[in-house]
Amino acid sequence: MSRIVLGVGGGVAAYKSALLLRALTERGHDVRVVPTASALRFVGAATFEALSGNPVSTEVWDDVPEVAHVRIGQTADLVVVNPATADLLARAASGRADDLLTATLLTAHCPVVFVPAMHTEMWLHPATRDNVATLRRRGAIVLPPAVGRLTGPDSGPGRLPEPADVAALLQVVLDGGTLAHDLAGTRVLVSAGGTREPLDPVRYLGNRSSGRQGWALARVAAARGADVTLVAANVEDTAPFGCRVVPVGSAGDLRSAMAEHAPAADVVVMAAAVADFRPTAVADTKMKKGSGSEPTAVALTRNADVLAELVAARPEGQLVVGFAAETGDADDDVLGHARAKLARKGCDLLVVNDVSAGQVFGRPDNAVTVLAADGTVTTVPTGPKDLVATGIWDAVVPRLRTRR
Ligand code: CTP
């Protein structure tokens, strides 16, 4: 359990802070809500008090004997401001302490995360950009806003990320993962999920990939500033904030989507589980039992190796990251097989999952080893898939800089 201060700014997106509060308490954290006076015009103090089980105040004049404006910040493990309005970012950047939230920001020794939400014009204004740069320079994490529908009919960058995304990213910070703005300006293409190879209009051959590790890689890359395209094979989950999603079904669809989007990418991550084989013939109508043509076997045809094709066609400077789910056997151990695969596929990095004990599929936790073509081995220990994603990006980022 961690002690989290949830600062709430006065924007209409304040209503989503109640859902974030709920998500954080469900993860077992003790949350103290510190809204601004304007935030309470959007959501009442009673909502925050009931959901957090803690008192709510906005002014340094409440609870004076406890010296709350100093104590709340000093004792927190994490401060998150959600939503962070343009005004709140300005007040934080200039070091104001004119209410309980800004005073708390000045006394916090822990990581501080701002989750901005405002109109696009305000987000893009040089004053806001300078304030964000100042806060980042001082060590605060300022997440990029999502792109989408804003208050009223307009849309663009400035939307508050969904509470589930924010809660997952805050857990990364609490677990010690990096959410630096180090992928800014980087175009990332991630494939995730598992392909389905049709047999007839209702049946397919599939695999057990949940897409969660690819989702986490996309979400963390977006949080670290990347421009992310996510080619998603049969994943039902809500798209992570900040990512353009291209839905695909079969290995053939995935191959076309990757070929279309890869030329513009600085990094390509092939986290999808791509079927190696597809049924040679796809029936136009449902195969019926008892009919004269009842099938007795399914003939299979080899699919293209998408990763190998991407490596062969990659533009100068592009980094290609493959995945491998391996088991040890009589011929070699997991890393031995993985090294051979890295050499065979020709990618720059290979993220290796040991699936010997059937772990990984559909689980919230993962552990991987990242092998680099230069022989470097990085172990990313067991943790939630978003934390593992930060470990993978930590291995990618230094290689990007040297290639650009
Ligand atoms: N991959 C791909 N196209 C395929 C099969 C796999 O692009 N037809 C990619 C996966 O997305 C992953 C990597 O190749 O990034 C390794 O996948 P894996 O299934 O472990 O490798 P295979 O080449 O199928 O090797 P094998 O089944 O022989 O272990």
Tab-separated table of C-alpha atoms and ligand atoms in Angstrom:
chain	number	residue	atom	x	y	z
A	1	MET	CA	0.000	0.000	0.000
A	2	SER	CA	1.273	3.460	-0.899
A	3	ARG	CA	0.189	6.897	0.265
A	4	ILE	CA	-0.999	8.842	-2.755
A	5	VAL	CA	-2.050	12.479	-2.938
A	6	LEU	CA	-4.580	12.991	-5.724
A	7	GLY	CA	-4.638	16.665	-6.649
A	8	VAL	CA	-7.642	17.656	-8.724
A	9	GLY	CA	-7.651	20.774	-10.905
A	10	GLY	CA	-10.709	22.798	-11.863
A	11	GLY	CA	-11.582	21.488	-15.310
A	12	VAL	CA	-14.606	19.567	-16.505
A	13	ALA	CA	-12.435	16.409	-16.691
A	14	ALA	CA	-12.396	16.530	-12.865
A	15	TYR	CA	-15.287	14.054	-12.976
A	16	LYS	CA	-12.836	11.378	-14.170
A	17	SER	CA	-10.734	11.890	-11.026
A	18	ALA	CA	-13.446	10.086	-9.040
A	19	LEU	CA	-12.885	7.016	-11.242
A	20	LEU	CA	-9.124	7.307	-10.867
A	21	LEU	CA	-9.575	7.554	-7.099
A	22	ARG	CA	-11.661	4.397	-7.202
A	23	ALA	CA	-9.039	2.569	-9.317
A	24	LEU	CA	-6.259	3.564	-6.895
A	25	THR	CA	-8.137	2.512	-3.757
A	26	GLU	CA	-9.045	-0.797	-5.435
A	27	ARG	CA	-5.307	-1.371	-5.899
A	28	GLY	CA	-5.029	-1.014	-2.109
A	29	HIS	CA	-3.563	2.511	-1.913
A	30	ASP	CA	-4.402	5.111	0.721
A	31	VAL	CA	-5.468	8.196	-1.238
A	32	ARG	CA	-5.817	11.732	0.078
A	33	VAL	CA	-7.679	13.992	-2.347
A	34	VAL	CA	-6.579	17.634	-2.500
A	35	PRO	CA	-8.801	19.497	-4.967
A	36	THR	CA	-8.551	23.153	-5.879
A	37	ALA	CA	-11.524	25.345	-4.969
A	38	SER	CA	-12.550	25.351	-8.647
A	39	ALA	CA	-12.404	21.537	-8.819
A	40	LEU	CA	-15.105	21.443	-6.140
A	41	ARG	CA	-17.397	23.346	-8.530
A	42	PHE	CA	-17.290	20.250	-10.766
A	43	VAL	CA	-17.240	17.418	-8.195
A	44	GLY	CA	-18.402	17.720	-4.585
A	45	ALA	CA	-16.097	17.100	-1.602
A	46	ALA	CA	-18.519	14.427	-0.360
A	47	THR	CA	-17.754	12.258	-3.427
A	48	PHE	CA	-14.004	12.412	-2.764
A	49	GLU	CA	-14.432	11.874	0.993
A	50	ALA	CA	-16.709	8.870	0.546
A	51	LEU	CA	-14.511	7.214	-2.091
A	52	SER	CA	-11.201	7.894	-0.302
A	53	GLY	CA	-12.279	7.546	3.327
A	54	ASN	CA	-10.187	10.653	4.037
A	55	PRO	CA	-11.122	14.290	4.726
A	56	VAL	CA	-10.965	16.780	1.876
A	57	SER	CA	-9.867	20.388	2.089
A	58	THR	CA	-8.659	22.981	-0.371
A	59	GLU	CA	-7.209	25.689	1.854
A	60	VAL	CA	-4.128	25.905	4.059
A	61	TRP	CA	-6.436	27.421	6.713
A	62	ASP	CA	-8.203	24.095	7.349
A	63	ASP	CA	-6.646	21.701	9.843
A	64	VAL	CA	-4.062	24.337	10.935
A	65	PRO	CA	-2.723	22.530	14.073
A	66	GLU	CA	-1.753	19.593	11.836
A	67	VAL	CA	0.196	21.919	9.476
A	68	ALA	CA	-1.474	20.001	6.653
A	69	HIS	CA	0.096	22.051	3.834
A	70	VAL	CA	3.510	20.695	4.830
A	71	ARG	CA	2.659	17.259	6.192
A	72	ILE	CA	0.542	15.983	3.270
A	73	GLY	CA	3.351	16.508	0.742
A	74	GLN	CA	6.129	15.329	3.043
A	75	THR	CA	4.504	11.986	3.820
A	76	ALA	CA	3.295	11.063	0.305
A	77	ASP	CA	4.823	8.276	-1.799
A	78	LEU	CA	3.369	9.816	-4.957
A	79	VAL	CA	1.532	13.004	-5.877
A	80	VAL	CA	-0.633	12.952	-8.995
A	81	VAL	CA	-2.503	15.964	-10.358
A	82	ASN	CA	-5.441	14.749	-12.469
A	83	PRO	CA	-6.601	16.779	-14.310
A	84	ALA	CA	-3.792	19.342	-14.407
A	85	THR	CA	-5.324	22.458	-15.966
A	86	ALA	CA	-3.329	25.145	-17.782
A	87	ASP	CA	-3.704	27.374	-14.719
A	88	LEU	CA	-2.507	24.695	-12.317
A	89	LEU	CA	0.548	23.904	-14.488
A	90	ALA	CA	1.342	27.640	-14.519
A	91	ARG	CA	1.003	27.965	-10.763
A	92	ALA	CA	3.103	24.829	-10.167
A	93	ALA	CA	5.797	25.984	-12.614
A	94	SER	CA	6.075	29.371	-10.924
A	95	GLY	CA	6.256	27.821	-7.449
A	96	ARG	CA	3.075	29.403	-6.101
A	97	ALA	CA	1.694	28.154	-2.790
A	98	ASP	CA	-1.663	29.886	-2.672
A	99	ASP	CA	-3.790	26.868	-1.858
A	100	LEU	CA	-3.353	23.461	-0.244
A	101	LEU	CA	-2.558	21.667	-3.525
A	102	THR	CA	0.198	24.035	-4.704
A	103	ALA	CA	1.652	24.111	-1.164
A	104	THR	CA	1.660	20.302	-1.193
A	105	LEU	CA	3.499	20.285	-4.536
A	106	LEU	CA	6.258	22.408	-2.979
A	107	THR	CA	6.740	20.100	0.008
A	108	ALA	CA	6.620	16.741	-1.833
A	109	HIS	CA	9.861	14.729	-1.870
A	110	CYS	CA	8.262	11.902	-3.867
A	111	PRO	CA	7.585	11.511	-7.608
A	112	VAL	CA	5.044	14.043	-8.919
A	113	VAL	CA	2.913	13.239	-11.976
A	114	PHE	CA	0.810	15.813	-13.843
A	115	VAL	CA	-1.959	14.519	-16.099
A	116	PRO	CA	-2.928	17.543	-18.219
A	117	ALA	CA	-6.377	18.198	-19.667
A	118	MET	CA	-7.379	21.401	-21.411
A	119	HIS	CA	-8.405	22.789	-24.749
A	120	THR	CA	-5.968	22.178	-27.603
A	121	GLU	CA	-5.191	25.898	-27.962
A	122	MET	CA	-4.237	26.094	-24.286
A	123	TRP	CA	-2.059	22.941	-24.499
A	124	LEU	CA	-0.244	24.215	-27.588
A	125	HIS	CA	0.201	27.788	-26.271
A	126	PRO	CA	3.874	28.716	-25.773
A	127	ALA	CA	3.139	29.680	-22.137
A	128	THR	CA	1.855	26.176	-21.344
A	129	ARG	CA	4.681	24.532	-23.299
A	130	ASP	CA	7.226	26.519	-21.302
A	131	ASN	CA	5.512	25.599	-18.026
A	132	VAL	CA	5.514	21.908	-18.965
A	133	ALA	CA	9.198	22.096	-19.948
A	134	THR	CA	10.014	23.785	-16.625
A	135	LEU	CA	8.189	21.143	-14.605
A	136	ARG	CA	9.869	18.312	-16.561
A	137	ARG	CA	13.291	19.910	-16.113
A	138	ARG	CA	12.690	19.934	-12.368
A	139	GLY	CA	11.985	16.202	-12.424
A	140	ALA	CA	8.196	16.081	-12.535
A	141	ILE	CA	6.487	13.671	-14.919
A	142	VAL	CA	4.032	15.461	-17.209
A	143	LEU	CA	2.067	12.956	-19.275
A	144	PRO	CA	1.121	13.984	-22.782
A	145	PRO	CA	-2.651	14.460	-23.069
A	146	ALA	CA	-4.727	12.072	-25.128
A	147	VAL	CA	-6.061	13.137	-28.502
A	148	GLY	CA	-9.818	12.994	-28.906
A	149	ARG	CA	-13.148	14.549	-28.088
A	150	LEU	CA	-12.854	17.586	-25.797
A	151	THR	CA	-15.592	19.433	-23.932
A	152	GLY	CA	-18.098	20.456	-26.573
A	153	PRO	CA	-17.958	19.333	-30.197
A	154	ASP	CA	-14.238	19.905	-30.907
A	155	SER	CA	-11.454	17.370	-30.680
A	156	GLY	CA	-7.639	17.367	-30.629
A	157	PRO	CA	-4.803	16.944	-28.121
A	158	GLY	CA	-5.886	17.964	-24.620
A	159	ARG	CA	-8.187	15.161	-23.541
A	160	LEU	CA	-7.578	13.551	-20.149
A	161	PRO	CA	-6.283	9.962	-20.475
A	162	GLU	CA	-8.712	7.324	-19.203
A	163	PRO	CA	-8.469	6.443	-15.491
A	164	ALA	CA	-7.407	2.821	-16.207
A	165	ASP	CA	-4.392	4.043	-18.241
A	166	VAL	CA	-3.444	6.605	-15.594
A	167	ALA	CA	-3.741	4.064	-12.754
A	168	ALA	CA	-1.513	1.566	-14.628
A	169	LEU	CA	1.104	4.267	-15.295
A	170	LEU	CA	1.070	5.504	-11.686
A	171	GLN	CA	1.731	1.929	-10.572
A	172	VAL	CA	4.790	1.907	-12.850
A	173	VAL	CA	6.087	5.028	-11.074
A	174	LEU	CA	5.364	3.554	-7.622
A	175	ASP	CA	7.226	0.373	-8.659
A	176	GLY	CA	10.298	2.434	-9.661
A	177	GLY	CA	9.843	2.366	-13.479
A	178	THR	CA	10.906	5.211	-15.777
A	179	LEU	CA	8.323	7.503	-17.347
A	180	ALA	CA	10.773	10.097	-18.649
A	181	HIS	CA	9.873	12.071	-21.765
A	182	ASP	CA	12.660	10.269	-23.624
A	183	LEU	CA	10.636	8.977	-26.596
A	184	ALA	CA	9.439	12.453	-27.648
A	185	GLY	CA	9.595	12.798	-31.427
A	186	THR	CA	9.975	9.022	-31.900
A	187	ARG	CA	7.499	7.221	-34.158
A	188	VAL	CA	6.761	3.803	-32.740
A	189	LEU	CA	4.893	0.945	-34.441
A	190	VAL	CA	3.788	-1.913	-32.167
A	191	SER	CA	1.963	-5.099	-33.132
A	192	ALA	CA	0.006	-6.867	-30.394
A	193	GLY	CA	-2.453	-9.695	-29.866
A	194	GLY	CA	-2.837	-12.982	-31.683
A	195	THR	CA	-3.847	-13.551	-35.302
A	196	ARG	CA	-6.821	-15.712	-36.293
A	197	GLU	CA	-6.659	-17.812	-39.428
A	198	PRO	CA	-10.154	-18.508	-40.790
A	199	LEU	CA	-11.367	-22.027	-41.546
A	200	ASP	CA	-14.887	-21.038	-42.548
A	201	PRO	CA	-17.119	-17.997	-41.822
A	202	VAL	CA	-17.424	-18.906	-38.115
A	203	ARG	CA	-14.270	-20.837	-37.177
A	204	TYR	CA	-10.603	-19.992	-36.993
A	205	LEU	CA	-7.237	-21.288	-35.798
A	206	GLY	CA	-5.960	-18.932	-33.112
A	207	ASN	CA	-3.538	-18.664	-30.210
A	208	ARG	CA	-3.612	-17.651	-26.574
A	209	SER	CA	-1.997	-14.205	-26.783
A	210	SER	CA	-4.009	-11.649	-24.775
A	211	GLY	CA	-2.192	-8.655	-26.268
A	212	ARG	CA	-1.506	-7.243	-22.797
A	213	GLN	CA	2.274	-6.949	-23.140
A	214	GLY	CA	1.909	-5.169	-26.500
A	215	TRP	CA	-0.763	-2.906	-25.000
A	216	ALA	CA	1.570	-2.021	-22.131
A	217	LEU	CA	4.430	-1.306	-24.561
A	218	ALA	CA	2.182	1.045	-26.549
A	219	ARG	CA	0.807	2.794	-23.456
A	220	VAL	CA	4.228	3.310	-21.880
A	221	ALA	CA	5.723	4.528	-25.185
A	222	ALA	CA	2.891	7.087	-25.499
A	223	ALA	CA	3.432	8.172	-21.882
A	224	ARG	CA	7.143	8.633	-22.657
A	225	GLY	CA	6.230	10.951	-25.531
A	226	ALA	CA	6.227	8.659	-28.586
A	227	ASP	CA	3.834	8.896	-31.494
A	228	VAL	CA	2.403	5.364	-31.404
A	229	THR	CA	0.589	3.239	-33.974
A	230	LEU	CA	-0.727	-0.031	-32.567
A	231	VAL	CA	-1.593	-2.824	-34.981
A	232	ALA	CA	-3.957	-4.881	-32.861
A	233	ALA	CA	-4.836	-8.461	-33.752
A	234	ASN	CA	-8.101	-9.432	-32.071
A	235	VAL	CA	-7.714	-7.531	-28.803
A	236	GLU	CA	-10.978	-6.353	-27.255
A	237	ASP	CA	-9.449	-4.011	-24.630
A	238	THR	CA	-9.951	-0.254	-24.915
A	239	ALA	CA	-7.161	1.356	-26.922
A	240	PRO	CA	-4.386	2.815	-24.740
A	241	PHE	CA	-4.412	6.635	-24.689
A	242	GLY	CA	-2.285	8.415	-27.232
A	243	CYS	CA	-2.191	5.445	-29.667
A	244	ARG	CA	-3.699	5.094	-33.127
A	245	VAL	CA	-5.127	1.597	-33.367
A	246	VAL	CA	-5.248	-0.378	-36.603
A	247	PRO	CA	-7.393	-3.476	-36.004
A	248	VAL	CA	-6.446	-6.635	-37.924
A	249	GLY	CA	-7.642	-10.254	-37.951
A	250	SER	CA	-5.411	-12.715	-39.785
A	251	ALA	CA	-1.637	-12.943	-40.267
A	252	GLY	CA	-2.174	-11.704	-43.820
A	253	ASP	CA	-4.017	-8.585	-42.567
A	254	LEU	CA	-1.283	-7.949	-39.998
A	255	ARG	CA	1.427	-8.333	-42.630
A	256	SER	CA	-0.268	-5.715	-44.867
A	257	ALA	CA	-0.814	-3.270	-41.985
A	258	MET	CA	2.796	-3.565	-40.808
A	259	ALA	CA	4.124	-3.142	-44.356
A	260	GLU	CA	2.010	0.015	-44.725
A	261	HIS	CA	3.029	1.678	-41.442
A	262	ALA	CA	6.625	0.457	-40.928
A	263	PRO	CA	8.388	2.744	-43.439
A	264	ALA	CA	7.498	5.831	-41.352
A	265	ALA	CA	8.526	4.302	-37.995
A	266	ASP	CA	11.736	4.843	-36.018
A	267	VAL	CA	11.080	1.674	-33.989
A	268	VAL	CA	9.041	-1.402	-34.896
A	269	VAL	CA	8.082	-3.806	-32.105
A	270	MET	CA	6.647	-7.172	-33.170
A	271	ALA	CA	4.905	-8.283	-29.978
A	272	ALA	CA	2.013	-10.003	-31.803
A	273	ALA	CA	1.733	-13.764	-31.867
A	274	VAL	CA	1.552	-14.369	-35.606
A	275	ALA	CA	0.259	-17.718	-36.841
A	276	ASP	CA	2.955	-19.608	-38.724
A	277	PHE	CA	0.324	-21.549	-40.690
A	278	ARG	CA	-3.150	-20.908	-42.132
A	279	PRO	CA	-5.729	-23.325	-43.470
A	280	THR	CA	-4.935	-23.861	-47.153
A	281	ALA	CA	-8.603	-23.544	-48.113
A	282	VAL	CA	-11.201	-21.340	-46.416
A	283	ALA	CA	-14.772	-22.624	-46.866
A	284	ASP	CA	-17.243	-20.016	-48.142
A	285	THR	CA	-20.041	-21.524	-46.080
A	286	LYS	CA	-20.053	-23.090	-42.627
A	287	MET	CA	-18.686	-26.640	-42.576
A	288	LYS	CA	-21.580	-28.868	-41.462
A	289	LYS	CA	-21.254	-32.137	-39.627
A	290	GLY	CA	-22.997	-35.070	-41.229
A	291	SER	CA	-22.769	-33.542	-44.688
A	292	GLY	CA	-21.184	-35.594	-47.421
A	293	SER	CA	-18.083	-33.358	-47.339
A	294	GLU	CA	-17.318	-33.643	-43.615
A	295	PRO	CA	-13.620	-32.656	-43.198
A	296	THR	CA	-11.216	-35.228	-41.773
A	297	ALA	CA	-8.072	-33.063	-41.690
A	298	VAL	CA	-7.072	-29.434	-42.127
A	299	ALA	CA	-4.372	-28.816	-44.712
A	300	LEU	CA	-2.078	-25.915	-43.710
A	301	THR	CA	0.020	-23.461	-45.683
A	302	ARG	CA	3.004	-21.568	-44.274
A	303	ASN	CA	2.454	-17.826	-43.583
A	304	ALA	CA	5.078	-15.227	-44.383
A	305	ASP	CA	7.487	-14.335	-41.557
A	306	VAL	CA	6.458	-10.711	-41.020
A	307	LEU	CA	9.377	-9.875	-38.734
A	308	ALA	CA	11.934	-11.205	-41.222
A	309	GLU	CA	10.253	-9.194	-44.008
A	310	LEU	CA	10.318	-6.010	-41.894
A	311	VAL	CA	14.020	-6.542	-41.135
A	312	ALA	CA	14.766	-7.042	-44.837
A	313	ALA	CA	12.857	-3.893	-45.847
A	314	ARG	CA	13.822	-1.589	-42.972
A	315	PRO	CA	14.898	1.956	-43.742
A	316	GLU	CA	18.271	3.234	-42.571
A	317	GLY	CA	18.356	3.853	-38.823
A	318	GLN	CA	15.133	2.011	-37.971
A	319	LEU	CA	15.316	-0.259	-34.920
A	320	VAL	CA	13.431	-3.572	-35.115
A	321	VAL	CA	12.466	-5.432	-31.937
A	322	GLY	CA	11.237	-9.034	-32.076
A	323	PHE	CA	9.639	-11.216	-29.444
A	324	ALA	CA	10.217	-14.886	-28.753
A	325	ALA	CA	8.281	-17.252	-26.532
A	326	GLU	CA	10.709	-20.108	-25.893
A	327	THR	CA	11.020	-23.329	-23.932
A	328	GLY	CA	14.229	-25.159	-23.147
A	329	ASP	CA	14.605	-28.659	-24.614
A	330	ALA	CA	17.179	-31.396	-25.226
A	331	ASP	CA	18.925	-29.292	-27.905
A	332	ASP	CA	19.415	-26.061	-25.966
A	333	ASP	CA	18.175	-23.891	-23.103
A	334	VAL	CA	15.825	-20.904	-23.518
A	335	LEU	CA	18.572	-18.316	-24.069
A	336	GLY	CA	20.429	-20.583	-26.497
A	337	HIS	CA	17.330	-20.937	-28.664
A	338	ALA	CA	16.703	-17.185	-28.349
A	339	ARG	CA	20.239	-16.273	-29.476
A	340	ALA	CA	19.827	-18.492	-32.513
A	341	LYS	CA	16.469	-16.842	-33.281
A	342	LEU	CA	17.939	-13.326	-32.925
A	343	ALA	CA	20.646	-14.231	-35.451
A	344	ARG	CA	18.131	-15.941	-37.761
A	345	LYS	CA	15.641	-13.063	-37.738
A	346	GLY	CA	18.275	-10.327	-37.979
A	347	CYS	CA	16.471	-7.906	-35.648
A	348	ASP	CA	18.292	-5.484	-33.316
A	349	LEU	CA	16.700	-6.683	-30.078
A	350	LEU	CA	14.816	-9.826	-29.120
A	351	VAL	CA	12.538	-9.836	-26.070
A	352	VAL	CA	12.514	-13.365	-24.709
A	353	ASN	CA	9.745	-14.934	-22.651
A	354	ASP	CA	10.432	-18.243	-20.949
A	355	VAL	CA	7.121	-20.082	-21.371
A	356	SER	CA	8.400	-23.444	-20.071
A	357	ALA	CA	5.922	-23.533	-17.185
A	358	GLY	CA	3.016	-22.170	-19.237
A	359	GLN	CA	3.352	-18.759	-17.531
A	360	VAL	CA	2.739	-15.426	-19.342
A	361	PHE	CA	-0.424	-15.962	-21.426
A	362	GLY	CA	-3.237	-13.768	-20.104
A	363	ARG	CA	-1.436	-13.127	-16.798
A	364	PRO	CA	-0.982	-9.596	-15.443
A	365	ASP	CA	2.708	-10.233	-14.622
A	366	ASN	CA	5.618	-11.081	-16.895
A	367	ALA	CA	9.430	-11.371	-16.818
A	368	VAL	CA	11.655	-11.086	-19.876
A	369	THR	CA	15.244	-11.085	-21.045
A	370	VAL	CA	16.224	-8.596	-23.746
A	371	LEU	CA	18.968	-9.834	-26.085
A	372	ALA	CA	20.722	-7.326	-28.314
A	373	ALA	CA	22.472	-8.073	-31.591
A	374	ASP	CA	25.679	-6.659	-30.000
A	375	GLY	CA	25.559	-9.461	-27.381
A	376	THR	CA	24.183	-7.385	-24.480
A	377	VAL	CA	21.767	-9.242	-22.198
A	378	THR	CA	19.288	-7.259	-20.043
A	379	THR	CA	17.131	-9.035	-17.488
A	380	VAL	CA	13.777	-7.403	-16.726
A	381	PRO	CA	12.502	-9.011	-13.510
A	382	THR	CA	8.966	-10.213	-12.840
A	383	GLY	CA	6.458	-7.380	-12.548
A	384	PRO	CA	3.231	-5.997	-13.967
A	385	LYS	CA	3.346	-5.866	-17.786
A	386	ASP	CA	3.481	-2.027	-17.785
A	387	LEU	CA	6.583	-2.141	-15.564
A	388	VAL	CA	8.143	-4.775	-17.841
A	389	ALA	CA	7.328	-2.474	-20.770
A	390	THR	CA	9.354	0.336	-19.166
A	391	GLY	CA	12.267	-2.104	-18.769
A	392	ILE	CA	12.052	-2.986	-22.475
A	393	TRP	CA	11.931	0.706	-23.523
A	394	ASP	CA	14.901	1.383	-21.218
A	395	ALA	CA	16.857	-1.117	-23.351
A	396	VAL	CA	15.601	0.435	-26.619
A	397	VAL	CA	16.111	4.157	-25.876
A	398	PRO	CA	19.950	4.276	-25.689
A	399	ARG	CA	20.152	2.403	-28.991
A	400	LEU	CA	17.766	4.867	-30.627
A	401	ARG	CA	19.907	7.832	-29.770
A	402	THR	CA	22.983	6.341	-31.363
A	403	ARG	CA	21.104	5.450	-34.548
A	404	ARG	CA	19.332	8.787	-35.132
B	1	CTP	N1	6.685	-13.584	-36.283
B	1	CTP	C1	6.329	-12.997	-37.477
B	1	CTP	N2	5.711	-13.725	-38.440
B	1	CTP	C2	5.427	-15.023	-38.251
B	1	CTP	C3	5.798	-15.654	-37.038
B	1	CTP	C4	6.416	-14.896	-36.082
B	1	CTP	O1	6.588	-11.810	-37.650
B	1	CTP	N3	4.818	-15.705	-39.212
B	1	CTP	C5	7.378	-12.772	-35.270
B	1	CTP	C6	6.692	-12.627	-33.925
B	1	CTP	O2	5.870	-11.483	-33.873
B	1	CTP	C7	7.870	-12.481	-32.974
B	1	CTP	C8	8.974	-13.279	-33.654
B	1	CTP	O3	8.587	-13.410	-35.021
B	1	CTP	O4	8.293	-11.146	-32.875
B	1	CTP	C9	9.235	-14.627	-33.098
B	1	CTP	O5	8.070	-15.387	-33.096
B	1	CTP	P1	8.146	-16.936	-32.783
B	1	CTP	O6	6.799	-17.533	-32.981
B	1	CTP	O7	8.835	-17.157	-31.483
B	1	CTP	O8	9.158	-17.373	-33.907
B	1	CTP	P2	9.072	-18.303	-35.140
B	1	CTP	O9	9.786	-17.632	-36.258
B	1	CTP	O10	7.673	-18.739	-35.407
B	1	CTP	O11	10.004	-19.475	-34.669
B	1	CTP	P3	9.700	-20.942	-34.120
B	1	CTP	O12	8.214	-21.123	-34.195
B	1	CTP	O13	10.462	-21.781	-35.033
B	1	CTP	O14	10.243	-20.905	-32.729
